[in-house]
PDB file of N, CA and C in Angstrom:
ATOM      1  N   ASN P   1      35.600  21.398  62.531  1.00 67.00           N
ATOM      2  CA  ASN P   1      35.354  23.056  62.213  1.00 67.00           C
ATOM      3  C   ASN P   1      34.878  23.189  64.001  1.00 67.00           C
ATOM      4  N   ILE P   2      35.713  24.294  64.500  1.00 74.00           N
ATOM      5  CA  ILE P   2      35.220  25.227  65.768  1.00 74.00           C
ATOM      6  C   ILE P   2      34.110  25.560  66.283  1.00 74.00           C
ATOM      7  N   GLU P   3      32.976  24.888  66.615  1.00 76.00           N
ATOM      8  CA  GLU P   3      31.497  24.643  66.881  1.00 76.00           C
ATOM      9  C   GLU P   3      32.078  26.499  67.957  1.00 76.00           C
ATOM     10  N   SER P   4      32.384  25.940  69.234  1.00 79.00           N
ATOM     11  CA  SER P   4      32.520  27.236  69.938  1.00 79.00           C
ATOM     12  C   SER P   4      34.081  27.617  70.358  1.00 79.00           C
ATOM     13  N   LEU P   5      34.746  28.390  70.975  1.00 82.00           N
ATOM     14  CA  LEU P   5      35.836  29.021  71.468  1.00 82.00           C
ATOM     15  C   LEU P   5      35.298  29.926  72.623  1.00 82.00           C
ATOM     16  N   VAL P   6      35.066  30.431  73.613  1.00 85.00           N
ATOM     17  CA  VAL P   6      34.725  31.572  74.368  1.00 85.00           C
ATOM     18  C   VAL P   6      35.824  31.260  76.100  1.00 85.00           C
ATOM     19  N   VAL P   7      35.733  32.944  76.282  1.00 89.00           N
ATOM     20  CA  VAL P   7      36.720  32.722  77.974  1.00 89.00           C
ATOM     21  C   VAL P   7      35.886  33.341  78.249  1.00 89.00           C
ATOM     22  N   SER P   8      35.257  33.124  79.292  1.00 90.00           N
ATOM     23  CA  SER P   8      34.659  34.194  80.857  1.00 90.00           C
ATOM     24  C   SER P   8      35.413  35.507  80.026  1.00 90.00           C
ATOM     25  N   PRO P   9      34.230  36.393  80.030  1.00 90.00           N
ATOM     26  CA  PRO P   9      35.196  37.501  80.128  1.00 90.00           C
ATOM     27  C   PRO P   9      36.283  38.007  81.607  1.00 90.00           C
ATOM     28  N   GLY P  10      36.012  37.657  82.713  1.00 92.00           N
ATOM     29  CA  GLY P  10      37.268  37.556  84.144  1.00 92.00           C
ATOM     30  C   GLY P  10      37.670  37.340  83.018  1.00 92.00           C
ATOM     31  N   GLN P  11      38.636  36.553  82.034  1.00 92.00           N
ATOM     32  CA  GLN P  11      39.637  35.371  82.124  1.00 92.00           C
ATOM     33  C   GLN P  11      40.792  36.509  80.435  1.00 92.00           C
ATOM     34  N   GLN P  12      39.203  36.749  80.217  1.00 88.00           N
ATOM     35  CA  GLN P  12      39.924  37.215  78.435  1.00 88.00           C
ATOM     36  C   GLN P  12      41.312  38.604  78.628  1.00 88.00           C
ATOM     37  N   ARG P  13      42.612  38.141  77.595  1.00 89.00           N
ATOM     38  CA  ARG P  13      43.546  39.151  77.679  1.00 89.00           C
ATOM     39  C   ARG P  13      45.033  38.268  78.569  1.00 89.00           C
ATOM     40  N   GLN P  14      44.479  37.084  78.729  1.00 91.00           N
ATOM     41  CA  GLN P  14      45.910  36.082  79.807  1.00 91.00           C
ATOM     42  C   GLN P  14      45.986  35.300  78.584  1.00 91.00           C
ATOM     43  N   GLY P  15      45.637  35.305  77.519  1.00 91.00           N
ATOM     44  CA  GLY P  15      45.697  33.861  76.979  1.00 91.00           C
ATOM     45  C   GLY P  15      45.168  32.205  77.009  1.00 91.00           C
ATOM     46  N   ILE P  16      44.132  32.344  77.685  1.00 93.00           N
ATOM     47  CA  ILE P  16      43.568  31.556  77.471  1.00 93.00           C
ATOM     48  C   ILE P  16      43.739  30.870  76.034  1.00 93.00           C
ATOM     49  N   GLY P  17      42.611  31.629  74.990  1.00 91.00           N
ATOM     50  CA  GLY P  17      41.827  31.618  74.057  1.00 91.00           C
ATOM     51  C   GLY P  17      43.033  31.262  72.926  1.00 91.00           C
ATOM     52  N   PHE P  18      44.816  32.096  73.183  1.00 91.00           N
ATOM     53  CA  PHE P  18      45.547  31.229  72.305  1.00 91.00           C
ATOM     54  C   PHE P  18      46.161  30.043  72.424  1.00 91.00           C
ATOM     55  N   SER P  19      46.296  30.027  73.907  1.00 92.00           N
ATOM     56  CA  SER P  19      46.219  28.748  74.166  1.00 92.00           C
ATOM     57  C   SER P  19      44.945  27.882  73.588  1.00 92.00           C
ATOM     58  N   LEU P  20      43.824  27.924  73.659  1.00 91.00           N
ATOM     59  CA  LEU P  20      43.132  26.303  73.398  1.00 91.00           C
ATOM     60  C   LEU P  20      42.978  26.419  71.929  1.00 91.00           C
ATOM     61  N   LEU P  21      43.329  27.300  71.420  1.00 90.00           N
ATOM     62  CA  LEU P  21      43.176  27.290  69.687  1.00 90.00           C
ATOM     63  C   LEU P  21      44.136  26.852  69.290  1.00 90.00           C
ATOM     64  N   SER P  22      44.949  27.020  69.797  1.00 89.00           N
ATOM     65  CA  SER P  22      47.112  26.267  69.931  1.00 89.00           C
ATOM     66  C   SER P  22      46.657  25.255  70.122  1.00 89.00           C
ATOM     67  N   ALA P  23      46.386  24.867  70.626  1.00 90.00           N
ATOM     68  CA  ALA P  23      45.782  22.828  71.085  1.00 90.00           C
ATOM     69  C   ALA P  23      45.338  22.451  70.363  1.00 90.00           C
ATOM     70  N   ALA P  24      43.831  23.154  69.450  1.00 87.00           N
ATOM     71  CA  ALA P  24      42.588  22.496  69.113  1.00 87.00           C
ATOM     72  C   ALA P  24      43.704  22.636  66.985  1.00 87.00           C
ATOM     73  N   LEU P  25      44.660  23.481  66.896  1.00 86.00           N
ATOM     74  CA  LEU P  25      45.340  23.622  65.542  1.00 86.00           C
ATOM     75  C   LEU P  25      45.973  21.891  65.743  1.00 86.00           C
ATOM     76  N   GLU P  26      47.189  21.640  66.765  1.00 85.00           N
ATOM     77  CA  GLU P  26      47.701  21.094  67.292  1.00 85.00           C
ATOM     78  C   GLU P  26      47.160  19.207  67.242  1.00 85.00           C
ATOM     79  N   LEU P  27      46.488  19.671  68.001  1.00 86.00           N
ATOM     80  CA  LEU P  27      45.981  18.032  68.093  1.00 86.00           C
ATOM     81  C   LEU P  27      45.333  17.413  66.136  1.00 86.00           C
ATOM     82  N   TYR P  28      44.969  18.638  65.473  1.00 82.00           N
ATOM     83  CA  TYR P  28      43.785  18.693  64.805  1.00 82.00           C
ATOM     84  C   TYR P  28      45.329  19.214  63.597  1.00 82.00           C
ATOM     85  N   ALA P  29      45.897  18.687  63.737  1.00 77.00           N
ATOM     86  CA  ALA P  29      47.387  19.115  61.873  1.00 77.00           C
ATOM     87  C   ALA P  29      47.089  19.167  61.245  1.00 77.00           C
ATOM     88  N   GLU P  30      46.057  17.710  60.707  1.00 77.00           N
ATOM     89  CA  GLU P  30      45.684  17.630  60.069  1.00 77.00           C
ATOM     90  C   GLU P  30      44.840  17.234  58.909  1.00 77.00           C
ATOM     91  N   LYS P  31      43.672  18.876  59.632  1.00 84.00           N
ATOM     92  CA  LYS P  31      42.604  18.301  59.499  1.00 84.00           C
ATOM     93  C   LYS P  31      41.901  20.360  59.259  1.00 84.00           C
ATOM     94  N   ASP P  32      41.015  20.338  57.749  1.00 85.00           N
ATOM     95  CA  ASP P  32      41.378  22.337  57.706  1.00 85.00           C
ATOM     96  C   ASP P  32      40.552  22.063  59.737  1.00 85.00           C
ATOM     97  N   MET P  33      40.644  23.910  59.527  1.00 88.00           N
ATOM     98  CA  MET P  33      40.182  24.056  60.327  1.00 88.00           C
ATOM     99  C   MET P  33      38.953  25.183  59.500  1.00 88.00           C
ATOM    100  N   GLU P  34      37.353  25.015  60.668  1.00 91.00           N
ATOM    101  CA  GLU P  34      37.076  26.023  59.817  1.00 91.00           C
ATOM    102  C   GLU P  34      36.239  26.746  61.373  1.00 91.00           C
ATOM    103  N   VAL P  35      35.800  28.195  61.456  1.00 92.00           N
ATOM    104  CA  VAL P  35      35.312  28.818  62.109  1.00 92.00           C
ATOM    105  C   VAL P  35      34.168  30.320  62.049  1.00 92.00           C
ATOM    106  N   SER P  36      33.638  30.209  62.751  1.00 93.00           N
ATOM    107  CA  SER P  36      32.923  31.564  62.122  1.00 93.00           C
ATOM    108  C   SER P  36      32.734  32.460  63.878  1.00 93.00           C
ATOM    109  N   THR P  37      32.226  34.474  63.685  1.00 94.00           N
ATOM    110  CA  THR P  37      32.141  34.538  64.738  1.00 94.00           C
ATOM    111  C   THR P  37      32.288  36.513  64.495  1.00 94.00           C
ATOM    112  N   SER P  38      31.489  36.715  64.090  1.00 94.00           N
ATOM    113  CA  SER P  38      31.027  38.789  64.623  1.00 94.00           C
ATOM    114  C   SER P  38      31.427  39.451  64.194  1.00 94.00           C
ATOM    115  N   THR P  39      31.535  40.443  62.690  1.00 96.00           N
ATOM    116  CA  THR P  39      32.558  40.832  62.191  1.00 96.00           C
ATOM    117  C   THR P  39      33.165  42.160  63.185  1.00 96.00           C
ATOM    118  N   LYS P  40      32.252  42.538  64.147  1.00 95.00           N
ATOM    119  CA  LYS P  40      32.729  43.427  65.530  1.00 95.00           C
ATOM    120  C   LYS P  40      33.491  42.345  66.731  1.00 95.00           C
ATOM    121  N   ASN P  41      33.685  41.557  66.332  1.00 93.00           N
ATOM    122  CA  ASN P  41      34.463  40.572  67.655  1.00 93.00           C
ATOM    123  C   ASN P  41      36.268  40.262  67.149  1.00 93.00           C
ATOM    124  N   ASP P  42      36.254  41.967  67.377  1.00 94.00           N
ATOM    125  CA  ASP P  42      37.745  42.142  67.013  1.00 94.00           C
ATOM    126  C   ASP P  42      39.059  41.241  67.669  1.00 94.00           C
ATOM    127  N   PRO P  43      38.499  41.093  68.886  1.00 92.00           N
ATOM    128  CA  PRO P  43      39.923  40.303  69.341  1.00 92.00           C
ATOM    129  C   PRO P  43      39.723  39.232  68.734  1.00 92.00           C
ATOM    130  N   ALA P  44      39.078  38.246  68.636  1.00 92.00           N
ATOM    131  CA  ALA P  44      38.691  36.880  68.142  1.00 92.00           C
ATOM    132  C   ALA P  44      39.099  36.989  67.241  1.00 92.00           C
ATOM    133  N   LEU P  45      39.082  38.302  65.821  1.00 95.00           N
ATOM    134  CA  LEU P  45      39.734  37.799  64.562  1.00 95.00           C
ATOM    135  C   LEU P  45      41.120  38.192  64.535  1.00 95.00           C
ATOM    136  N   ARG P  46      41.582  39.357  65.609  1.00 93.00           N
ATOM    137  CA  ARG P  46      42.435  39.383  65.691  1.00 93.00           C
ATOM    138  C   ARG P  46      43.663  37.450  66.643  1.00 93.00           C
ATOM    139  N   LEU P  47      42.597  36.733  66.935  1.00 92.00           N
ATOM    140  CA  LEU P  47      43.414  35.916  66.981  1.00 92.00           C
ATOM    141  C   LEU P  47      42.928  34.819  65.729  1.00 92.00           C
ATOM    142  N   TYR P  48      42.064  34.876  65.160  1.00 92.00           N
ATOM    143  CA  TYR P  48      42.190  33.529  63.885  1.00 92.00           C
ATOM    144  C   TYR P  48      43.596  34.223  62.756  1.00 92.00           C
ATOM    145  N   ALA P  49      43.513  35.519  62.928  1.00 93.00           N
ATOM    146  CA  ALA P  49      44.594  35.842  62.004  1.00 93.00           C
ATOM    147  C   ALA P  49      46.275  35.122  62.246  1.00 93.00           C
ATOM    148  N   LYS P  50      45.846  35.147  63.578  1.00 91.00           N
ATOM    149  CA  LYS P  50      47.779  34.734  64.378  1.00 91.00           C
ATOM    150  C   LYS P  50      47.963  33.559  63.649  1.00 91.00           C
ATOM    151  N   PHE P  51      46.708  32.657  63.637  1.00 90.00           N
ATOM    152  CA  PHE P  51      46.825  31.151  63.340  1.00 90.00           C
ATOM    153  C   PHE P  51      46.889  30.706  62.258  1.00 90.00           C
ATOM    154  N   GLY P  52      46.258  32.273  60.684  1.00 88.00           N
ATOM    155  CA  GLY P  52      46.884  32.300  59.362  1.00 88.00           C
ATOM    156  C   GLY P  52      44.948  31.521  58.578  1.00 88.00           C
ATOM    157  N   PHE P  53      44.302  32.030  60.009  1.00 92.00           N
ATOM    158  CA  PHE P  53      42.902  31.764  59.694  1.00 92.00           C
ATOM    159  C   PHE P  53      42.746  32.771  57.934  1.00 92.00           C
ATOM    160  N   VAL P  54      41.508  32.346  56.966  1.00 92.00           N
ATOM    161  CA  VAL P  54      41.402  33.373  56.396  1.00 92.00           C
ATOM    162  C   VAL P  54      40.208  33.663  56.029  1.00 92.00           C
ATOM    163  N   GLU P  55      39.286  34.346  55.390  1.00 94.00           N
ATOM    164  CA  GLU P  55      37.691  34.943  55.631  1.00 94.00           C
ATOM    165  C   GLU P  55      37.480  34.269  54.287  1.00 94.00           C
ATOM    166  N   TYR P  56      36.258  33.251  54.199  1.00 93.00           N
ATOM    167  CA  TYR P  56      36.365  32.899  52.658  1.00 93.00           C
ATOM    168  C   TYR P  56      34.495  33.446  53.126  1.00 93.00           C
ATOM    169  N   HIS P  57      33.591  33.388  53.781  1.00 95.00           N
ATOM    170  CA  HIS P  57      33.003  33.532  53.598  1.00 95.00           C
ATOM    171  C   HIS P  57      31.495  34.991  54.703  1.00 95.00           C
ATOM    172  N   ARG P  58      30.872  35.815  54.690  1.00 96.00           N
ATOM    173  CA  ARG P  58      30.360  36.996  55.356  1.00 96.00           C
ATOM    174  C   ARG P  58      28.764  36.338  55.497  1.00 96.00           C
ATOM    175  N   ARG P  59      27.954  36.505  55.967  1.00 95.00           N
ATOM    176  CA  ARG P  59      26.291  36.867  55.559  1.00 95.00           C
ATOM    177  C   ARG P  59      25.543  37.443  56.976  1.00 95.00           C
ATOM    178  N   ARG P  60      24.161  37.516  57.227  1.00 96.00           N
ATOM    179  CA  ARG P  60      23.894  38.528  57.902  1.00 96.00           C
ATOM    180  C   ARG P  60      22.556  36.998  59.219  1.00 96.00           C
ATOM    181  N   VAL P  61      22.538  37.267  60.088  1.00 93.00           N
ATOM    182  CA  VAL P  61      22.020  36.538  60.680  1.00 93.00           C
ATOM    183  C   VAL P  61      21.124  37.018  62.420  1.00 93.00           C
ATOM    184  N   GLY P  62      19.964  36.809  62.246  1.00 93.00           N
ATOM    185  CA  GLY P  62      18.453  37.014  63.296  1.00 93.00           C
ATOM    186  C   GLY P  62      17.997  38.801  63.095  1.00 93.00           C
ATOM    187  N   PRO P  63      17.307  38.881  63.640  1.00 95.00           N
ATOM    188  CA  PRO P  63      16.913  40.129  63.305  1.00 95.00           C
ATOM    189  C   PRO P  63      17.188  41.225  63.984  1.00 95.00           C
ATOM    190  N   GLU P  64      18.740  41.339  64.777  1.00 93.00           N
ATOM    191  CA  GLU P  64      19.151  42.571  64.096  1.00 93.00           C
ATOM    192  C   GLU P  64      20.330  42.282  63.507  1.00 93.00           C
ATOM    193  N   ALA P  65      20.340  41.167  62.168  1.00 95.00           N
ATOM    194  CA  ALA P  65      20.972  41.455  60.942  1.00 95.00           C
ATOM    195  C   ALA P  65      22.178  42.030  61.279  1.00 95.00           C
ATOM    196  N   ILE P  66      22.767  40.895  61.810  1.00 94.00           N
ATOM    197  CA  ILE P  66      24.357  40.367  62.616  1.00 94.00           C
ATOM    198  C   ILE P  66      24.800  40.292  62.005  1.00 94.00           C
ATOM    199  N   GLU P  67      26.336  40.494  61.650  1.00 97.00           N
ATOM    200  CA  GLU P  67      26.923  40.413  60.841  1.00 97.00           C
ATOM    201  C   GLU P  67      28.178  39.187  61.169  1.00 97.00           C
ATOM    202  N   ILE P  68      28.510  37.735  60.357  1.00 95.00           N
ATOM    203  CA  ILE P  68      28.979  36.427  60.112  1.00 95.00           C
ATOM    204  C   ILE P  68      30.651  36.904  59.797  1.00 95.00           C
ATOM    205  N   VAL P  69      31.176  36.770  59.946  1.00 96.00           N
ATOM    206  CA  VAL P  69      31.825  36.134  58.874  1.00 96.00           C
ATOM    207  C   VAL P  69      32.808  34.626  59.674  1.00 96.00           C
ATOM    208  N   SER P  70      33.174  33.765  58.109  1.00 94.00           N
ATOM    209  CA  SER P  70      33.248  32.581  58.156  1.00 94.00           C
ATOM    210  C   SER P  70      34.901  32.740  57.886  1.00 94.00           C
ATOM    211  N   LEU P  71      35.783  31.700  58.808  1.00 94.00           N
ATOM    212  CA  LEU P  71      36.695  31.911  58.203  1.00 94.00           C
ATOM    213  C   LEU P  71      37.562  30.539  58.172  1.00 94.00           C
ATOM    214  N   ARG P  72      38.729  30.736  57.277  1.00 92.00           N
ATOM    215  CA  ARG P  72      39.620  28.732  56.941  1.00 92.00           C
ATOM    216  C   ARG P  72      40.897  29.080  57.298  1.00 92.00           C
ATOM    217  N   LYS P  73      41.299  28.040  57.858  1.00 87.00           N
ATOM    218  CA  LYS P  73      42.270  27.313  57.762  1.00 87.00           C
ATOM    219  C   LYS P  73      42.577  26.157  56.956  1.00 87.00           C
ATOM    220  N   VAL P  74      43.295  25.748  56.027  1.00 79.00           N
ATOM    221  CA  VAL P  74      43.513  25.204  55.106  1.00 79.00           C
ATOM    222  C   VAL P  74      45.149  24.271  55.353  1.00 79.00           C
ATOM    223  N   ILE P  75      44.561  23.146  56.159  1.00 72.00           N
ATOM    224  CA  ILE P  75      46.353  22.562  56.305  1.00 72.00           C
ATOM    225  C   ILE P  75      47.483  22.776  55.367  1.00 72.00           C
ATOM    226  N   GLN P  76      48.193  22.898  56.592  1.00 64.00           N
ATOM    227  CA  GLN P  76      49.595  23.253  55.210  1.00 64.00           C
ATOM    228  C   GLN P  76      50.501  22.411  54.445  1.00 64.00           C
ATOM    229  N   ARG P  77      49.715  21.409  53.955  1.00 58.00           N
ATOM    230  CA  ARG P  77      50.393  19.916  52.436  1.00 58.00           C
ATOM    231  C   ARG P  77      49.469  20.806  51.702  1.00 58.00           C
ATOM    232  N   TYR P  78      48.304  21.343  52.079  1.00 55.00           N
ATOM    233  CA  TYR P  78      48.331  21.560  50.914  1.00 55.00           C
ATOM    234  C   TYR P  78      48.695  22.325  50.478  1.00 55.00           C
ATOM    235  N   LEU P  79      49.002  23.756  51.224  1.00 59.00           N
ATOM    236  CA  LEU P  79      49.416  25.562  50.587  1.00 59.00           C
ATOM    237  C   LEU P  79      50.486  25.118  50.275  1.00 59.00           C
ATOM    238  N   GLU P  80      51.810  23.861  50.663  1.00 65.00           N
ATOM    239  CA  GLU P  80      52.590  23.728  50.473  1.00 65.00           C
ATOM    240  C   GLU P  80      52.600  23.166  48.745  1.00 65.00           C
ATOM    241  N   PHE P  81      51.300  22.865  48.700  1.00 62.00           N
ATOM    242  CA  PHE P  81      51.129  21.588  46.875  1.00 62.00           C
ATOM    243  C   PHE P  81      50.648  22.610  46.602  1.00 62.00           C
ATOM    244  N   LEU P  82      49.834  23.830  46.882  1.00 61.00           N
ATOM    245  CA  LEU P  82      49.709  24.333  46.011  1.00 61.00           C
ATOM    246  C   LEU P  82      51.531  26.312  45.288  1.00 61.00           C
ATOM    247  N   SER P  83      51.791  25.721  46.349  1.00 67.00           N
ATOM    248  CA  SER P  83      53.486  26.529  46.103  1.00 67.00           C
ATOM    249  C   SER P  83      54.054  25.122  45.265  1.00 67.00           C
ATOM    250  N   HIS P  84      54.033  24.188  45.572  1.00 67.00           N
ATOM    251  CA  HIS P  84      54.595  24.590  43.939  1.00 67.00           C
ATOM    252  C   HIS P  84      54.190  23.959  42.424  1.00 67.00           C
ATOM    253  N   LEU P  85      52.510  24.021  42.494  1.00 71.00           N
ATOM    254  CA  LEU P  85      52.273  24.791  41.698  1.00 71.00           C
ATOM    255  C   LEU P  85      52.654  26.337  41.245  1.00 71.00           C
ATOM    256  N   VAL P  86      52.564  26.524  41.149  1.00 67.00           N
ATOM    257  CA  VAL P  86      53.445  28.157  41.321  1.00 67.00           C
ATOM    258  C   VAL P  86      55.068  27.722  40.872  1.00 67.00           C
ATOM    259  N   LYS P  87      55.062  26.914  41.453  1.00 63.00           N
ATOM    260  CA  LYS P  87      57.058  27.283  40.493  1.00 63.00           C
ATOM    261  C   LYS P  87      57.008  26.283  39.702  1.00 63.00           C
ATOM    262  N   ILE P  88      56.373  25.196  38.724  1.00 53.00           N
ATOM    263  CA  ILE P  88      56.681  25.012  37.979  1.00 53.00           C
ATOM    264  C   ILE P  88      56.153  25.865  36.590  1.00 53.00           C
TER     265      ILE P  88
END
């Protein structure tokens, strides 16, 4: 799981988050990945969607009841396995 992926505000929109996430996914290509972020963090949600992460859970945290979305990217071989089952 990715515990934290944060880019300094002054360095955002330069492809740093994309590069970091890309490297992590390449390094752990054989593993499922999970991330969580605020439902209001549109840049992060777009980034994760580009890499194939899909929503699987929402919850509210803290006294402000901030809504958090959990996203998951399943390893490619599992998706290919599921695709094969659908063809049978």
